[in-house]
Coordinates of C-alpha atoms and ligand atoms in Angstrom, one line a residue:
X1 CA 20.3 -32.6 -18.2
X2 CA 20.3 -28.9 -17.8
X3 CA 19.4 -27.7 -21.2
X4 CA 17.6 -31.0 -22.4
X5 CA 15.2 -30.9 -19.6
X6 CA 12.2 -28.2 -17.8
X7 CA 11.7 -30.2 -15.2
X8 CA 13.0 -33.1 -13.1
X9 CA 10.9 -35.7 -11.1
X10 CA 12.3 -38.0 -8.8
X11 CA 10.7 -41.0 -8.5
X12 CA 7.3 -43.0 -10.1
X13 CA 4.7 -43.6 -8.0
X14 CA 1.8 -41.2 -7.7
X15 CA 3.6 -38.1 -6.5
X16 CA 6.1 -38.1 -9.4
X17 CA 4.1 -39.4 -12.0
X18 CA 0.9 -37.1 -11.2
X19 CA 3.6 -34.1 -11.7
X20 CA 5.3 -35.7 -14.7
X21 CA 1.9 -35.8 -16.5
X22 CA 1.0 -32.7 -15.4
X23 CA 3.9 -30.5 -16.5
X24 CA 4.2 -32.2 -19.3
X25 CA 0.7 -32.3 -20.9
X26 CA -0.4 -28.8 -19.5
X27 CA 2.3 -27.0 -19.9
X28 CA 4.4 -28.4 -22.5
X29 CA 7.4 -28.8 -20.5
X30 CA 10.1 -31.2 -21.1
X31 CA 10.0 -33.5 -17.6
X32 CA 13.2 -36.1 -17.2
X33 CA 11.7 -38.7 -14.2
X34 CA 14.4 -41.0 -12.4
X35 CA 13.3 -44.1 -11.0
X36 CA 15.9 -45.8 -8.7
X37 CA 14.2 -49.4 -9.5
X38 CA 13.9 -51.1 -12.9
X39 CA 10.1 -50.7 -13.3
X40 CA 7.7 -47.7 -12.6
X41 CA 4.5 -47.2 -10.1
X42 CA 7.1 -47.0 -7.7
X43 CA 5.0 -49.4 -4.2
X44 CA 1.9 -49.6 -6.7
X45 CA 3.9 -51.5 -9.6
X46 CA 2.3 -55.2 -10.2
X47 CA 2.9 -57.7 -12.7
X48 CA 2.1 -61.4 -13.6
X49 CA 3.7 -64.4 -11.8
X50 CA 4.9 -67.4 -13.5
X51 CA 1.1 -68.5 -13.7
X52 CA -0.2 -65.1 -14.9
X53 CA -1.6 -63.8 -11.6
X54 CA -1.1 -60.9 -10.9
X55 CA 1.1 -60.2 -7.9
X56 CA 1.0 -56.4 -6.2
X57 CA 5.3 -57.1 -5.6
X58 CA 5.0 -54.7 -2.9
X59 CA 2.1 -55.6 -0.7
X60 CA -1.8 -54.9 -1.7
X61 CA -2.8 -51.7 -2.9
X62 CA -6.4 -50.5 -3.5
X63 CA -7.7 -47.5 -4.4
X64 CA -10.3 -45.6 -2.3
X65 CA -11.5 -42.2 -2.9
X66 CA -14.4 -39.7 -2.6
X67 CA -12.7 -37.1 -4.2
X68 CA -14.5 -36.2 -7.6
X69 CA -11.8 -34.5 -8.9
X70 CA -9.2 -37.8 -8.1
X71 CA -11.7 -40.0 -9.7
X72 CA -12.3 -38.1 -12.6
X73 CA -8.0 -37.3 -13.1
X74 CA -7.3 -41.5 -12.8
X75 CA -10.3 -42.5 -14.7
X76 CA -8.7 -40.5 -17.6
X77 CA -5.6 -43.2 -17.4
X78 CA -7.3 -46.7 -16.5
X79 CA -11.1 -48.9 -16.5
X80 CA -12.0 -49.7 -13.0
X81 CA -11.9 -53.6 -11.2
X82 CA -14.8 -52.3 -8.6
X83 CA -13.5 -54.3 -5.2
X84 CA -14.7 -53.4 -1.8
X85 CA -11.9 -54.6 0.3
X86 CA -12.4 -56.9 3.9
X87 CA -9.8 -57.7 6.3
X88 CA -10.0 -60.7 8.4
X89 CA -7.7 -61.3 11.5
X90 CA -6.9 -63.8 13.1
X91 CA -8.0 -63.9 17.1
X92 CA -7.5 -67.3 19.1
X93 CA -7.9 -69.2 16.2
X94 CA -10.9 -67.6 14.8
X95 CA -11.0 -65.5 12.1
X96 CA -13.1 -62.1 12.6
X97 CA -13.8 -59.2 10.4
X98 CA -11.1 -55.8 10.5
X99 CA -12.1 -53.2 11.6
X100 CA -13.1 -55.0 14.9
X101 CA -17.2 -54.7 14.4
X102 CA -20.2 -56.3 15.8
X103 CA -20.1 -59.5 13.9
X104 CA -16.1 -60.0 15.5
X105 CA -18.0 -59.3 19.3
X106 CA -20.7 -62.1 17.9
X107 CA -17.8 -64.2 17.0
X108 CA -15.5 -64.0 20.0
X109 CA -17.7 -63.5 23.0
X110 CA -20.3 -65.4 24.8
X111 CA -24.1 -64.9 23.6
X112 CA -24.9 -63.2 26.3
X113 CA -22.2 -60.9 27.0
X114 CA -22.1 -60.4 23.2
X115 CA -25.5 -59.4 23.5
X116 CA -25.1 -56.6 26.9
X117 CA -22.3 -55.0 24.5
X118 CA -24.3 -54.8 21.4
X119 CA -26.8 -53.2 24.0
X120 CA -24.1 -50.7 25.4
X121 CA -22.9 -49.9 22.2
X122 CA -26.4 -48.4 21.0
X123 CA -26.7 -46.3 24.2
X124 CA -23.4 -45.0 24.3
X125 CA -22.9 -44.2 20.5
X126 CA -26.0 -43.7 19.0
X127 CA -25.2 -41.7 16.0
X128 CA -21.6 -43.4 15.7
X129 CA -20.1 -45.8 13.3
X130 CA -17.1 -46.2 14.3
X131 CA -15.0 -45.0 17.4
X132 CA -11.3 -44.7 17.6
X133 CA -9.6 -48.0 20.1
X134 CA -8.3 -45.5 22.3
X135 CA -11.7 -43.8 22.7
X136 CA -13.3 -47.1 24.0
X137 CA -10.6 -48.0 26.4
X138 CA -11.2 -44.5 28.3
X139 CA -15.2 -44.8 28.1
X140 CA -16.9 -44.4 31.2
X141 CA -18.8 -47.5 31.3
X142 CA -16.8 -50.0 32.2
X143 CA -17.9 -53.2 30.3
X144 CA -17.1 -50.7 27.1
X145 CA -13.5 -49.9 28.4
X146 CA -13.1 -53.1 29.1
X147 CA -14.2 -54.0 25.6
X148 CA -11.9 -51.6 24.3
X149 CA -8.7 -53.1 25.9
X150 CA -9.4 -56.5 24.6
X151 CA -9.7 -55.3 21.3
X152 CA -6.5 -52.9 21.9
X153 CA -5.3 -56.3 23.3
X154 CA -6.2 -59.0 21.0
X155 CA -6.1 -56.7 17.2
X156 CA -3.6 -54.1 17.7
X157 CA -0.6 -54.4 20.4
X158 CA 1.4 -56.7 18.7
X159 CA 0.3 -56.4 15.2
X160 CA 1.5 -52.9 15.9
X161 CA 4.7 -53.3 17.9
X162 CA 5.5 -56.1 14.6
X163 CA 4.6 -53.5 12.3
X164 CA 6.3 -50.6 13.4
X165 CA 8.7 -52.1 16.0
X166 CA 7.8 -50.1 18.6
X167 CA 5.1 -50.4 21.1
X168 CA 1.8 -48.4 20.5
X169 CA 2.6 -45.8 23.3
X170 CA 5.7 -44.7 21.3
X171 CA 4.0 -43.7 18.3
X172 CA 1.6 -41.5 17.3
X173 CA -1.2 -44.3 17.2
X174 CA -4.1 -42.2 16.6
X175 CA -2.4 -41.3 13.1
X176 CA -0.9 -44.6 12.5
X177 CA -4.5 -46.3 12.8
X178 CA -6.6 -43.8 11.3
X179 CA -8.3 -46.2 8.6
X180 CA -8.6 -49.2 11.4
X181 CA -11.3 -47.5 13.8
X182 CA -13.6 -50.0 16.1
X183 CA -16.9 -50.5 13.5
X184 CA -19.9 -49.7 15.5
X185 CA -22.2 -51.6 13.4
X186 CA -21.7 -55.4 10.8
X187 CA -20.0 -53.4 7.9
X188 CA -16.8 -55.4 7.0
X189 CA -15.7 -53.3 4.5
X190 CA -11.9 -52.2 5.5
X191 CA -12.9 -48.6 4.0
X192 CA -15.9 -46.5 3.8
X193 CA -15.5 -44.5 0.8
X194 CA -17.5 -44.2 -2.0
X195 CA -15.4 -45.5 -4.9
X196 CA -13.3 -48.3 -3.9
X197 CA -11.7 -50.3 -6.7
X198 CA -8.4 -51.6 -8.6
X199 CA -7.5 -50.4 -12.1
X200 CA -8.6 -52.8 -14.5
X201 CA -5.6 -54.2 -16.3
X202 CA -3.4 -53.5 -13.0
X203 CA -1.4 -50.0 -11.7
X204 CA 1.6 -50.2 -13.7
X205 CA -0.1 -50.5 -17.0
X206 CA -1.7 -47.1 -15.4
X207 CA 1.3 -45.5 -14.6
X208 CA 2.5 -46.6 -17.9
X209 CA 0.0 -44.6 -19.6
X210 CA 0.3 -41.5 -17.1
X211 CA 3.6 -41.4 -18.3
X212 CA 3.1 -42.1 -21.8
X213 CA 2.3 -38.5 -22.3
X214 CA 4.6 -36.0 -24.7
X215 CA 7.5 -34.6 -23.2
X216 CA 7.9 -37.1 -20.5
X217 CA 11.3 -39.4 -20.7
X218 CA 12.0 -41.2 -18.1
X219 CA 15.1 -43.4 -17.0
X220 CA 14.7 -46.5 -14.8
X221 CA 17.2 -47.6 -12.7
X222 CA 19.1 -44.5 -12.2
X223 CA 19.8 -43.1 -8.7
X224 CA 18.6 -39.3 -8.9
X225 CA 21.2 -38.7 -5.9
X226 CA 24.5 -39.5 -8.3
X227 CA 23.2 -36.7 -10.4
X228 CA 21.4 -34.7 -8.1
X229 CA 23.1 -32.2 -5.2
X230 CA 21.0 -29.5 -3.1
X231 CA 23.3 -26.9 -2.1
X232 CA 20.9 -25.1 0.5
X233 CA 23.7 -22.3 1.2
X234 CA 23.5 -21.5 -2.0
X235 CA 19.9 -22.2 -2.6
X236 CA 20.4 -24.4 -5.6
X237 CA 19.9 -27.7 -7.0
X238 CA 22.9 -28.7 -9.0
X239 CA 22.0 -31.6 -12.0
X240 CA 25.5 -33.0 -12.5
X241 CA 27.4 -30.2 -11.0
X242 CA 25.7 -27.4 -13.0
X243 CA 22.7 -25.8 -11.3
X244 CA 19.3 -26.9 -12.7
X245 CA 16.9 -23.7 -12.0
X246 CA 13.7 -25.9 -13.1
X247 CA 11.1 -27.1 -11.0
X248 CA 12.6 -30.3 -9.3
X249 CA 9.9 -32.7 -8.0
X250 CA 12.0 -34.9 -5.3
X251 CA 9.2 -38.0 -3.9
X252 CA 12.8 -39.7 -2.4
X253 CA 13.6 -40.0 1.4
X254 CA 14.1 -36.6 2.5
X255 CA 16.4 -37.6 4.4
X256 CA 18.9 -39.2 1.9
X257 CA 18.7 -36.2 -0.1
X258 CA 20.6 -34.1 2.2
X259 CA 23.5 -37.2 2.9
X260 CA 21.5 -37.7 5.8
X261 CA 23.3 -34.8 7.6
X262 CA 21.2 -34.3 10.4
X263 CA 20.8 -37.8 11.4
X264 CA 18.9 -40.3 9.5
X265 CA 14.8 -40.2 9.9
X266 CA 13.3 -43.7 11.3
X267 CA 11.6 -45.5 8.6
X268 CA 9.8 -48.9 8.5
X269 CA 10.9 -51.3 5.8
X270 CA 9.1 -54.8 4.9
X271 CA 10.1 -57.6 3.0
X272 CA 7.3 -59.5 1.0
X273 CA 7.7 -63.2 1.0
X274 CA 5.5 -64.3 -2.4
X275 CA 4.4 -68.0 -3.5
X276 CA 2.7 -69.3 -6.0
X277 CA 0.4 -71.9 -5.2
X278 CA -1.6 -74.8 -7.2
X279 CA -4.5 -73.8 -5.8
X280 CA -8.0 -72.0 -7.0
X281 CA -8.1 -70.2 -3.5
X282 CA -6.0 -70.1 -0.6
X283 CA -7.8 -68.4 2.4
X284 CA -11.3 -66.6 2.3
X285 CA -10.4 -63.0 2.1
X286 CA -7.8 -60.7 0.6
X287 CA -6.4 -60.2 3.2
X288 CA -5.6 -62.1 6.4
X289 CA -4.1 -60.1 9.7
X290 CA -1.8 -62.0 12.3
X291 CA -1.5 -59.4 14.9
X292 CA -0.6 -62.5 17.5
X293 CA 0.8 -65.2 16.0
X294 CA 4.2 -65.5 13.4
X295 CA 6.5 -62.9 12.2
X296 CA 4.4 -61.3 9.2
X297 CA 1.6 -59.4 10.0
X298 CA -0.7 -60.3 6.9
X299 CA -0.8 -62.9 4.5
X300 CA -2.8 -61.5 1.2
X301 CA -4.2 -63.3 -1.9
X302 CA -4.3 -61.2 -4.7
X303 CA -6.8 -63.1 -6.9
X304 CA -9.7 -61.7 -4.4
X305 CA -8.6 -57.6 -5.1
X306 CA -8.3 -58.2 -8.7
X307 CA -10.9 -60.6 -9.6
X308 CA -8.9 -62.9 -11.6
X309 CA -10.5 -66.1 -12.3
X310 CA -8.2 -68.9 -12.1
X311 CA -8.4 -72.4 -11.9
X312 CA -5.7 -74.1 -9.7
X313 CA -3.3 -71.5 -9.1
X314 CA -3.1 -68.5 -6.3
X315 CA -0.8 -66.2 -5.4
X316 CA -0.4 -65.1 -2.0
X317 CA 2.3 -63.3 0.1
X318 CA 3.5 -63.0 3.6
X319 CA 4.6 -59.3 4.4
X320 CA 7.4 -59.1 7.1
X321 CA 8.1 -55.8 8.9
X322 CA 11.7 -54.9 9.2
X323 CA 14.2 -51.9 10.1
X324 CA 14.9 -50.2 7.4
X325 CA 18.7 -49.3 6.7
X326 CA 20.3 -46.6 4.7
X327 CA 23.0 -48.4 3.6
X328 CA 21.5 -51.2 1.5
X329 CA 18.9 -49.2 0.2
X330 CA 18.8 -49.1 -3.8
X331 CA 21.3 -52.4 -3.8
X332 CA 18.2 -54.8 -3.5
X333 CA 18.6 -54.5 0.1
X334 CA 15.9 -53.0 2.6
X335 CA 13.6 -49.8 0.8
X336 CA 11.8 -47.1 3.5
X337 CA 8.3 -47.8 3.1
X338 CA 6.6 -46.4 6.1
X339 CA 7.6 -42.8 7.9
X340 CA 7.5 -44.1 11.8
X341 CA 5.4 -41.3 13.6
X342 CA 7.0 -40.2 16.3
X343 CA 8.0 -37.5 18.5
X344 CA 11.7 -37.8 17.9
X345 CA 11.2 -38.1 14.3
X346 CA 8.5 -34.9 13.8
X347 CA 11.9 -32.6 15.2
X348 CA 14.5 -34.4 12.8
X349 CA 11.9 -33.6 10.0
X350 CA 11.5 -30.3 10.6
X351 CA 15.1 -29.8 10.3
X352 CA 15.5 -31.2 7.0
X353 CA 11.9 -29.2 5.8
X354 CA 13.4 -26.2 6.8
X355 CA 16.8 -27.1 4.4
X356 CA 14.6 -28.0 1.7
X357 CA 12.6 -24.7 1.8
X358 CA 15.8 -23.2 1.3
X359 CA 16.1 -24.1 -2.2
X360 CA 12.9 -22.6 -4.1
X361 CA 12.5 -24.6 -6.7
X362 CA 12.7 -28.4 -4.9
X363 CA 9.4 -29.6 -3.7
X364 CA 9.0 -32.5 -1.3
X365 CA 6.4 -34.9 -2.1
X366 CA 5.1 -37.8 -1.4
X367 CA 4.8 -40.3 1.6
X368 CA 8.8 -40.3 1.8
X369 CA 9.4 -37.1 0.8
X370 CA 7.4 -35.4 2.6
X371 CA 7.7 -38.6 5.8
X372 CA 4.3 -38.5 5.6
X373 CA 1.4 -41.7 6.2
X374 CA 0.1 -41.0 3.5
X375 CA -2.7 -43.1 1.5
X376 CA -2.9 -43.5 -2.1
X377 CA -6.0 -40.9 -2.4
X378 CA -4.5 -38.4 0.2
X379 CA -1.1 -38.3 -2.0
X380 CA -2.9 -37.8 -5.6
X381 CA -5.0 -35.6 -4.2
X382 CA -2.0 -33.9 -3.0
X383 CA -0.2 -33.8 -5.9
X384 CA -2.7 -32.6 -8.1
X385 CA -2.7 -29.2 -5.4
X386 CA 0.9 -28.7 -5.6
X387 CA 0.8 -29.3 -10.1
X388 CA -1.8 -26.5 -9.9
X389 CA 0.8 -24.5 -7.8
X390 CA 3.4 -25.1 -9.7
X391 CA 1.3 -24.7 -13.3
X392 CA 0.2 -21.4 -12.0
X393 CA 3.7 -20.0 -10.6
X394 CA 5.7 -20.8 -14.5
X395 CA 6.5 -17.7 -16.5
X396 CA 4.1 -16.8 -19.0
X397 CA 5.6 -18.3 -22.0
X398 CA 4.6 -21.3 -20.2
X399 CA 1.4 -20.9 -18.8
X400 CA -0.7 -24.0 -18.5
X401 CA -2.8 -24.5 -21.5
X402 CA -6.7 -24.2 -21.2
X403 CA -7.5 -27.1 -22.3
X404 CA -7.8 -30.2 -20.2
X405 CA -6.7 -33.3 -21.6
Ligands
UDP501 N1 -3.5 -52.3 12.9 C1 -3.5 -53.2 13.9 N2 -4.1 -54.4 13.7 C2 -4.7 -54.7 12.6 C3 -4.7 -53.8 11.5 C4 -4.1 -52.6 11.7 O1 -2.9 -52.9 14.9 O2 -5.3 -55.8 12.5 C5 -2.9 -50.9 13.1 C6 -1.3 -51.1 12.9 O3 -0.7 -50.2 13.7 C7 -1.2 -50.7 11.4 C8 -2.2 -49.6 11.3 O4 -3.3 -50.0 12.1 O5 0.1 -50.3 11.1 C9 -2.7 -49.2 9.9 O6 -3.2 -50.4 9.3 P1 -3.4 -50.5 7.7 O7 -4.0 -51.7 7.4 O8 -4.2 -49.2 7.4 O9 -1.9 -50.4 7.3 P2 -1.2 -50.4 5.8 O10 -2.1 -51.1 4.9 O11 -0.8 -49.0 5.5 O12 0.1 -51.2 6.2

């Protein structure tokens, strides 16, 4: 590994395979990656069920961006499905549009008290289009506050303590619901940004190709932390007991790289209950929130994202929240999918950032190696900054190249 390799990434999804391709095709170096699972696009990997639709195993993905420079870097690897996404949620039996907006008032209030809020709205936000849940419940008028706790109430309470298993006063909720603000106005599309879509024949066929490129090798099913050992003391990353003085790219749980050694770092896990279904369509939307009613929080059809036409079969699956815990992860038991935002977990972090920034060449990245929310656009954009870094840092005899593939 030492003398056969530049570089070593940890991990396949967009943090480690941005770098992969990066190192490799700019800069000619030799990149090993090591992917835990059996497949690569680490949460983004989908593939065809029994009936050839195509199933996102780990919960629905779809890419959002208005960021030229993201566009233009993933365009180079896949066509584009354009998809703008809506979210329907489920509120006393009616089904109303995500982010809570003016047609989900319409749907669940009274004509005319549907009506006095549509008024308020205008007057108290007149250049707004959307306004965070918290904001609302603290607004002056009291019609909006009240407004503002029912939609607190009814939309995110209990998806929210489901989700994350705690209650929304425990969490850092203005992070944690970011993308889900109260829509002043009829849009129903989940997200705002300019170029919304799914890659055309699917993610991993994407990350396939990102990591297609020269110089890249990369072993699935291998756990990175049999070979891998930071020695902080020393400042080194030993590969198999030798120390590897190569960039190392680690997008793992932080935490589980150090054995855990300052305590473990909360993370949310979720299990993802798929079916297959002899039906052309199973429910009108991609995606369909519970925040009140069973033990998943959304039930998603996949068909709608991807655009699939099929006749008399569906796919759809239930997502279930769950603790995550160390000790089955990798063995097909729980995986840490979401960092849980919180103040006791923001110290633990810190503790474990400042043992990584011990070692120089081991760089944290990603949404679990860096424990941070993020989404797919935030991390490639991400990881494009830290390949220039890196690109720009390696001695001479392996300066990038000038050209841009
Ligand atoms: N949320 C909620 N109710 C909803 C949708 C979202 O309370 O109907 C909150 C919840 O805390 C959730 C967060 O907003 O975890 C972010 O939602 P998003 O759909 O962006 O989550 P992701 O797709 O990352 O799971």
């Amino acid at each position: 590994m030492n003398t056969a390799f530049d570089a070593i990434v940890v991990g396949s999804g967009f943090a480690g395979a941005i770098l992969a391709e990066r190192l490799a095709s700019q800069a000619s170096l030799r990149v090993l990656v090591l992917e835990r699972r059996n497949h690569v696009a680490g949460n983004m990997f989908d593939a065809p069920d029994e009936n050839g639709v195509l199933v996102h195993r780990y919960g629905p993905h779809i890419f959002r961006s208005d960021s030229e420079r993201v566009i233009a870097y993933l365009s180079r690897f896949t066509e584009w499905h354009p998809y703008q996404h809506r979210v329907l949620a489920s509120v006393d039996g009616v089904l109303v549009p995500v982010p809570f907006n003016l047609t989900s008032l319409d749907r669940l209030f009274p004509r005319e008290t549907a009506l006095d809020l549509r008024r308020r709205i205008a007057e108290a936000f007149p250049d707004r289009i959307g306004v965070p849940v918290s904001e609302l419940r603290r607004h002056p008028d009291e019609a909006l506050a009240r407004l503002g706790q029912f939609v607190f109430d009814k939309i995110y309470r209990n998806y929210t303590l489901k989700q994350w298993g705690l209650p929304p006063e425990k969490l850092d909720f203005e992070a944690t619901t970011r993308r889900v603000p109260v829509r002043l106005n009829e849009d129903d599309r989940y997200f705002q940004h300019r170029f919304q879509g799914l890659p055309q024949d699917g993610y991993t066929a994407l990350f396939q190709k990102m990591l297609a490129a020269p110089g890249i090798t990369v072993r699935t099913g291998v756990d990175a932390l049999e070979h891998l050992k930071p020695d902080a003391d020393r400042g080194l990353i030993l590969a198999d007991g030798q120390p590897f003085h190569g960039p190392v790219i680690y997008s793992g749980a932080v935490d589980a790289l150090f054995g855990c050694r300052f305590g473990a770092l909360p993370w949310r896990a979720l299990r993802f209950e798929h079916e297959s279904l002899p039906v052309t369509q199973f429910q009108p939307a991609a995606v369909v929130n519970y925040p009140n009613e069973h033990a998943f929080t959304r039930i998603t059809e996949f068909k709608h994202m991807t655009g699939q036409v099929l006749e008399g079969r569906t796919a759809i699956a239930r997502e279930y929240p769950l603790e995550f815990r160390p000790e089955t992860a990798g063995s097909g038991g729980t995986e840490p999918c979401y960092p849980i935002l919180c103040e006791e977990s923001a110290a633990l972090l810190k503790r474990y950032q400042e043992e990584a920034a011990r070692i120089p060449n081991l760089h944290l990245l990603g949404r679990l190696g860096e424990y941070r929310y993020y989404d797919m656009n935030d991390i490639v954009t991400r990881a494009l900054e830290v390949s220039d870094a890196l690109l720009a840092a390696l001695p001479s005899k392996t300066q990038p190249s000038s050209r841009e593939r």
